Coordinates of C-alpha atoms and ligand atoms in Angstrom, one line a residue:
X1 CA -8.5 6.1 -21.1
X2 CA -10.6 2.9 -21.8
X3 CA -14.0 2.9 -20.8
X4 CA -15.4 1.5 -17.0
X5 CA -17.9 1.4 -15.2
X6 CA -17.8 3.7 -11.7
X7 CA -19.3 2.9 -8.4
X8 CA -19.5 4.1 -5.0
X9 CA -21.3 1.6 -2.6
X10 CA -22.1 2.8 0.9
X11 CA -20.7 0.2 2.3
X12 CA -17.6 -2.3 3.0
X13 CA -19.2 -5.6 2.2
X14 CA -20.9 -4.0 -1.4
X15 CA -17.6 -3.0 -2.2
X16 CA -16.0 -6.5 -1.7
X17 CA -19.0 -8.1 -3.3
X18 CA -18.5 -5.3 -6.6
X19 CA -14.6 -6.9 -7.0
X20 CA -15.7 -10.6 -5.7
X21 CA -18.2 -10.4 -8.7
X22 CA -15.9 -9.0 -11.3
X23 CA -12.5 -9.9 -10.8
X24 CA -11.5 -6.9 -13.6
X25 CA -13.1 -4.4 -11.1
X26 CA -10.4 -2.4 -9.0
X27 CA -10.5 -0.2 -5.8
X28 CA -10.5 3.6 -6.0
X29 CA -9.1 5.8 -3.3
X30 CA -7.4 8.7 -3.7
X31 CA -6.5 8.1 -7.3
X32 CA -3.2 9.5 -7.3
X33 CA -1.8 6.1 -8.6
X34 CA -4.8 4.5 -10.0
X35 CA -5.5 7.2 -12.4
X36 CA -2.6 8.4 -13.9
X37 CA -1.7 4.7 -14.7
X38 CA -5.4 4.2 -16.4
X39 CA -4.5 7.9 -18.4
X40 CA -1.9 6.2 -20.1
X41 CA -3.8 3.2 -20.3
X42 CA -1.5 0.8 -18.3
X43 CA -4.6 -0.7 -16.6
X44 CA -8.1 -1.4 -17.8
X45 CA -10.2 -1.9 -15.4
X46 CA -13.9 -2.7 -16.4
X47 CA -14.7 -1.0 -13.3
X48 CA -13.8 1.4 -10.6
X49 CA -15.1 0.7 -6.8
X50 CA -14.8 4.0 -4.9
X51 CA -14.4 3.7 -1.4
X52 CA -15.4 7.3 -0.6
X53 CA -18.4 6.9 0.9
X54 CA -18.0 4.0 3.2
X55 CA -18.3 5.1 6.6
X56 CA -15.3 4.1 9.2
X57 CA -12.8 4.1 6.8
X58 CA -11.4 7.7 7.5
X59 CA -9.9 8.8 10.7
X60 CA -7.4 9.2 13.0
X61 CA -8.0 7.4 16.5
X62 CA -5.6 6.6 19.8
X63 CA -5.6 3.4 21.2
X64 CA -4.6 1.7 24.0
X65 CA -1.1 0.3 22.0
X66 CA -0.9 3.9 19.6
X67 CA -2.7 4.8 17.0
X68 CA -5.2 3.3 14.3
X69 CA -5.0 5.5 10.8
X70 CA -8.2 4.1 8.4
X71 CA -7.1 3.4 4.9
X72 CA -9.2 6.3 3.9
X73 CA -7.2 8.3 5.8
X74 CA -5.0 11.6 3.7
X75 CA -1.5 11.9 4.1
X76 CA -2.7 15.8 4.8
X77 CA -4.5 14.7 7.5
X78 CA -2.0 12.4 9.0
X79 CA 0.5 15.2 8.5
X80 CA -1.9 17.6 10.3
X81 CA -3.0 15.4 13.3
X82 CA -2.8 16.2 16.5
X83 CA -3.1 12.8 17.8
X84 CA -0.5 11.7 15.9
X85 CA 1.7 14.0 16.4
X86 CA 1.1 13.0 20.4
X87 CA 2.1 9.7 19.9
X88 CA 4.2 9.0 16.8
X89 CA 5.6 12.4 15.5
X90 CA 7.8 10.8 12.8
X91 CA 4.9 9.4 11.2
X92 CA 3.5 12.8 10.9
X93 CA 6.6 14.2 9.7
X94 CA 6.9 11.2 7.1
X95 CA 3.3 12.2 6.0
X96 CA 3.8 15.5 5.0
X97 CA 6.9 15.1 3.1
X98 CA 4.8 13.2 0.8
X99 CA 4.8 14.3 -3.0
X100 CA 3.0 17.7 -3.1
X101 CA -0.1 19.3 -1.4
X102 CA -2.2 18.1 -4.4
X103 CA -1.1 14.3 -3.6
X104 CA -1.1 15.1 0.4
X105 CA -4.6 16.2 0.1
X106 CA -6.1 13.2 -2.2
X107 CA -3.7 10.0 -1.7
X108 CA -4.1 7.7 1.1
X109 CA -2.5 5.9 3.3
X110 CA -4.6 2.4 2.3
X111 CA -4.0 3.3 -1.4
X112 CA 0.0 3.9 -0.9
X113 CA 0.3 0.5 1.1
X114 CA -1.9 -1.3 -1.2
X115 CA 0.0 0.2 -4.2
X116 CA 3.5 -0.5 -2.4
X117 CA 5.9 1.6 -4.7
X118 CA 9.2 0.8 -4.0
X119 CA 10.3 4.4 -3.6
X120 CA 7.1 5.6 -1.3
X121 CA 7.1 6.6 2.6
X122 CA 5.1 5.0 4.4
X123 CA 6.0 1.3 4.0
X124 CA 9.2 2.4 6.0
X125 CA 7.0 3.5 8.6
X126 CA 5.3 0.4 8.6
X127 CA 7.8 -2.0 8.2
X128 CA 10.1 -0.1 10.9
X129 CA 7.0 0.8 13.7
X130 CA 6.1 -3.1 12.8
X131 CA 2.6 -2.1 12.1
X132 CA -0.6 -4.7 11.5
X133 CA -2.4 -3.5 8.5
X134 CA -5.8 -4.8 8.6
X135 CA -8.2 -5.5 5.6
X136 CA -11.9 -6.9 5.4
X137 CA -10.8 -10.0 6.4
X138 CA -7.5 -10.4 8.9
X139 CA -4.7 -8.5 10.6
X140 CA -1.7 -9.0 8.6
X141 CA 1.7 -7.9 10.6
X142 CA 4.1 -5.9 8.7
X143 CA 7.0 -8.3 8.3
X144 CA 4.4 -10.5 6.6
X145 CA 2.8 -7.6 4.2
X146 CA 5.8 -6.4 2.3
X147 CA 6.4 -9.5 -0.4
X148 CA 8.8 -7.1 -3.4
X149 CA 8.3 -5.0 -5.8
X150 CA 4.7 -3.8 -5.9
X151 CA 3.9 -6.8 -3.8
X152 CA 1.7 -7.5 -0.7
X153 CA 0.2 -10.5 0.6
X154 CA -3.1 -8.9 0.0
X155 CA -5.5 -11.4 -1.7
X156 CA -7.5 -11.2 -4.9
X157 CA -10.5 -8.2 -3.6
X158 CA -9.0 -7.9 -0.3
X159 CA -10.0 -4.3 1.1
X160 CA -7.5 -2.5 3.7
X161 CA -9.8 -0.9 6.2
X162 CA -7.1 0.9 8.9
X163 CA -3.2 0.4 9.8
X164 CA -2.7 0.0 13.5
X165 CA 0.4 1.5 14.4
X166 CA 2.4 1.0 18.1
X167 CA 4.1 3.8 20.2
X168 CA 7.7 3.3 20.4
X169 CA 10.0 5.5 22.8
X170 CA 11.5 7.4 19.6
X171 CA 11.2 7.2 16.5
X172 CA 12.5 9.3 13.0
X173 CA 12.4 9.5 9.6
X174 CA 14.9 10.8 7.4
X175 CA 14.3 11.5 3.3
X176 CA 16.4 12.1 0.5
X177 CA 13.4 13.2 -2.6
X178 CA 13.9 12.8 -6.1
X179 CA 13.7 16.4 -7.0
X180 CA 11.7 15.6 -10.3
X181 CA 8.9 13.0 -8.5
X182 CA 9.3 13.8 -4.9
X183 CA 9.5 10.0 -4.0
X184 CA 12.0 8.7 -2.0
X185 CA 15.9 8.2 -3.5
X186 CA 16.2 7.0 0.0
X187 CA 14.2 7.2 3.1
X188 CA 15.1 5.7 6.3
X189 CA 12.4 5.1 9.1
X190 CA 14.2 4.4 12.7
X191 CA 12.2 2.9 15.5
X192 CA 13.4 2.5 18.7
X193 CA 11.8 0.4 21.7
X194 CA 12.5 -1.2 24.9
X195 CA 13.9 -4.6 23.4
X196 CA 15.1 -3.0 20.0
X197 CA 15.6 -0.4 17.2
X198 CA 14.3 -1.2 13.8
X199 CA 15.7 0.3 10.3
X200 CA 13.3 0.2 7.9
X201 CA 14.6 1.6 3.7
X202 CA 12.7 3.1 1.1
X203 CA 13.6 3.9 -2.2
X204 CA 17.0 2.2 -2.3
X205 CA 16.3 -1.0 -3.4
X206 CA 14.4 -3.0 -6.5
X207 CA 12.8 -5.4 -4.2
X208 CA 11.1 -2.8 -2.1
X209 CA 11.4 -1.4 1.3
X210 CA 13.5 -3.7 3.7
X211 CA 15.0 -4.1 7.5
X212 CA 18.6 -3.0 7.3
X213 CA 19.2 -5.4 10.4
X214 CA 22.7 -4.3 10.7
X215 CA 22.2 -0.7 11.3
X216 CA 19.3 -1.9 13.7
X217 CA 21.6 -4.2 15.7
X218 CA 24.7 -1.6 16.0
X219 CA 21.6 1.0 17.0
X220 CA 20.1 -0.8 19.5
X221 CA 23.5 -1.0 21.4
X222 CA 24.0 2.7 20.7
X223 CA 21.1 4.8 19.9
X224 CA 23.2 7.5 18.3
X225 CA 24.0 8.5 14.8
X226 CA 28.1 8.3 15.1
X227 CA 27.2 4.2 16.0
X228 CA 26.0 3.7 12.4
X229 CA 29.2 6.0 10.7
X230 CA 31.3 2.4 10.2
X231 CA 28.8 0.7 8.6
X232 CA 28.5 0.2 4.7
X233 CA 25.4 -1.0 3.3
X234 CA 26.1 -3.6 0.5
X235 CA 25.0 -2.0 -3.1
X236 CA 24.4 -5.5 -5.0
X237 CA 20.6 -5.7 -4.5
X238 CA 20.0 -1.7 -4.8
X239 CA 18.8 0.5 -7.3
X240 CA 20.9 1.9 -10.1
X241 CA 19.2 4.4 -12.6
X242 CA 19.4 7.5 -14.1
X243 CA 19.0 9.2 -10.9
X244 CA 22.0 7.4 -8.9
X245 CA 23.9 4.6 -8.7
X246 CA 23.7 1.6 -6.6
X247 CA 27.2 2.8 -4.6
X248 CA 25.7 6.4 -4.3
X249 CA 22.0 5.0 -3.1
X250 CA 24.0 2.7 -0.3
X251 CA 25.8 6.2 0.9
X252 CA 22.0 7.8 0.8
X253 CA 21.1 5.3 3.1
X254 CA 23.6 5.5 5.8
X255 CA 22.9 9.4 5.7
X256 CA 19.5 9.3 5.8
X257 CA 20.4 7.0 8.7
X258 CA 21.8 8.9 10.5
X259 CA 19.8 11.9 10.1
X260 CA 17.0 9.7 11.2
X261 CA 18.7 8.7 14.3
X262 CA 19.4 12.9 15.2
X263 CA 15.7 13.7 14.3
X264 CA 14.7 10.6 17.0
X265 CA 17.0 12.1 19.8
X266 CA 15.1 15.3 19.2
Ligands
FAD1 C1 3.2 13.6 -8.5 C2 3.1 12.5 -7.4 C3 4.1 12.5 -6.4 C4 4.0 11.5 -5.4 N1 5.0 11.5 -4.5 C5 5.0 10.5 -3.5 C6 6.0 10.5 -2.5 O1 6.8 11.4 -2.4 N2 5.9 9.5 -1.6 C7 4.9 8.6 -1.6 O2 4.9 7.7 -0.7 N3 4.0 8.6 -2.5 C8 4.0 9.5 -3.5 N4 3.0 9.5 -4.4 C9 1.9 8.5 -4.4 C10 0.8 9.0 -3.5 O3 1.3 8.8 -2.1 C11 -0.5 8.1 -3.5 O4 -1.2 8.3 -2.4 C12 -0.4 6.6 -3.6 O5 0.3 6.3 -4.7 C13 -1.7 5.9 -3.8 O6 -2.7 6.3 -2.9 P1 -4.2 6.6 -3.5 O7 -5.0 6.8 -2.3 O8 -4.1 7.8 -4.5 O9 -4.6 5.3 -4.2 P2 -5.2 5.0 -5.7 O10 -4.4 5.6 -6.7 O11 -6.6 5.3 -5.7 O12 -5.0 3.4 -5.7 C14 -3.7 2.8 -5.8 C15 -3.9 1.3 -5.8 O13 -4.3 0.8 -4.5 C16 -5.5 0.1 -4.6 N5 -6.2 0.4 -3.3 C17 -6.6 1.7 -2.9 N6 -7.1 1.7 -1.7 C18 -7.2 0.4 -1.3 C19 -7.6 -0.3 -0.1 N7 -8.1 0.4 0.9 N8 -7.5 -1.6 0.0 C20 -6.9 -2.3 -1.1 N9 -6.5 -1.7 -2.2 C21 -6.6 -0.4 -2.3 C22 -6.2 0.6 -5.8 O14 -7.1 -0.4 -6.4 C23 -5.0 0.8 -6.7 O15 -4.6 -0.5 -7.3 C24 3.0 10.5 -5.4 C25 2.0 10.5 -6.4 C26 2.0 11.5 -7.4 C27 1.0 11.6 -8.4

């Protein structure tokens, strides 16, 4: 590990000035990304900016539209919430499938989106739920956040402060884990509202998560899990590796699918 400088201001606008003053400085959370990748010295950072002790950026509130979940926020906590599991189960359920309880009980939910691992959880949820993640200085809507592969449209020191999400009527999420890392193979998030049902995918594809509209379209005639057994998803733009093929991730997908659908009918 190369050598930085640590810091944990008390509050939001010392942490943006520490990275508007040093453009090498970087944001800590939880550190389940950050410093692994500085262990094998991917990243040198002249500093780290710990958002720890900011007040306001941890918790778990209902509002009027659903629920606001500050970046600071654990996926433990999320998993173990009792607000959200009143108003948006699935995210709950997404939450604690996360890695392990080590990662559940130090990554967050600002550091995951920030990060935007193709193969992580809750992007889907986002993307799917149509979320507005909002940072120190707008509300950004999901369908704009997402850019690609470890992509966002956040800006140069640009803090995520809380994710608001909206209830839906049902909603599920469906994961199949890399047995090795935990993260997503594929992991479908299904959202289902008045007007529409969203498909959001994790995990399948090198451009990151994405809205399989066509699964979305069939579902919103048919909220049921034999409406998406016709459809194929097409491989060309997904993930091939050592852990699966492209073909094999596009049958993942319409599984998880479906499963997702069955866990959103209850
Ligand atoms: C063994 C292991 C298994 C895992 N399995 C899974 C899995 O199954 N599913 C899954 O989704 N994830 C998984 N993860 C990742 C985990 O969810 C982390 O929470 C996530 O990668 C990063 O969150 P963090 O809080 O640790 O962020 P950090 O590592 O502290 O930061 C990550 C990046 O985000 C930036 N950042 C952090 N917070 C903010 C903010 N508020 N605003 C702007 N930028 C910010 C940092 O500067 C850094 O660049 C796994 C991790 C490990 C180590």
């Amino acid at each position: 590990m190369h050598a930085f400088d640590y810091q944990r201001p008390s509050a939001l606008s010392d942490a943006a000035a520490a990275l508007a003053s040093d453009p090498e400085a970087k944001l800590l959370a939880g550190g389940q990304t950050l410093l692994p990748t500085l262990k094998q010295r991917l990243a040198q950072p002249t500093a780290l900016v710990d958002l720890s002790r900011i007040p306001g950026l941890v918790g778990i509130t209902a509002i009027p539209e659903g629920v606001s979940i500050g970046a600071m926020t654990r996926h433990a906590q999320v998993a173990s919430s009792s607000v959200v599991r009143a108003v948006l189960p699935a995210l709950a359920d997404l939450a604690g499938e996360i890695g392990d309880a080590a990662v559940r009980n130090r990554g967050t939910i600002g550091g995951s989106l920030a990060n935007d691992d193709p193969t992580a959880d809750y992007p889907s949820a986002v993307l799917a739920l149509n979320a507005t993640v909002v940072t120190d200085r707008r509300e950004i809507p999901a369908g704009a956040y997402f850019r690609g592969l470890f992509e966002t449209a956040l800006a140069e020191g640009e803090i995520i402060t809380r994710v608001d999400f909206p209830k839906v009527e049902r909603a599920g999420y469906a994961k199949f884990r890399n047995p090795a890392s935990r993260y997503a193979m594929a992991g479908v998030f299904v959202a289902k509202t008045a007007a529409e049902v969203r498909v959001a995918v994790t995990g399948a594809s090198q451009s990151g998560v994405f809205l399989w509209e066509e699964a979305g379209d069939v579902l919103t005639s048919d909220f049921s899990p034999a409406a998406v057994e016709s459809l194929a998803l097409d491989p060309s733009d997904l993930m091939s590796d050592l852990h699966g093929s492209a073909e094999y991730r596009a049958q993942l997908v319409k599984v998880m699918c479906k499963r997702a659908v069955a866990k959103a009918l209850g």
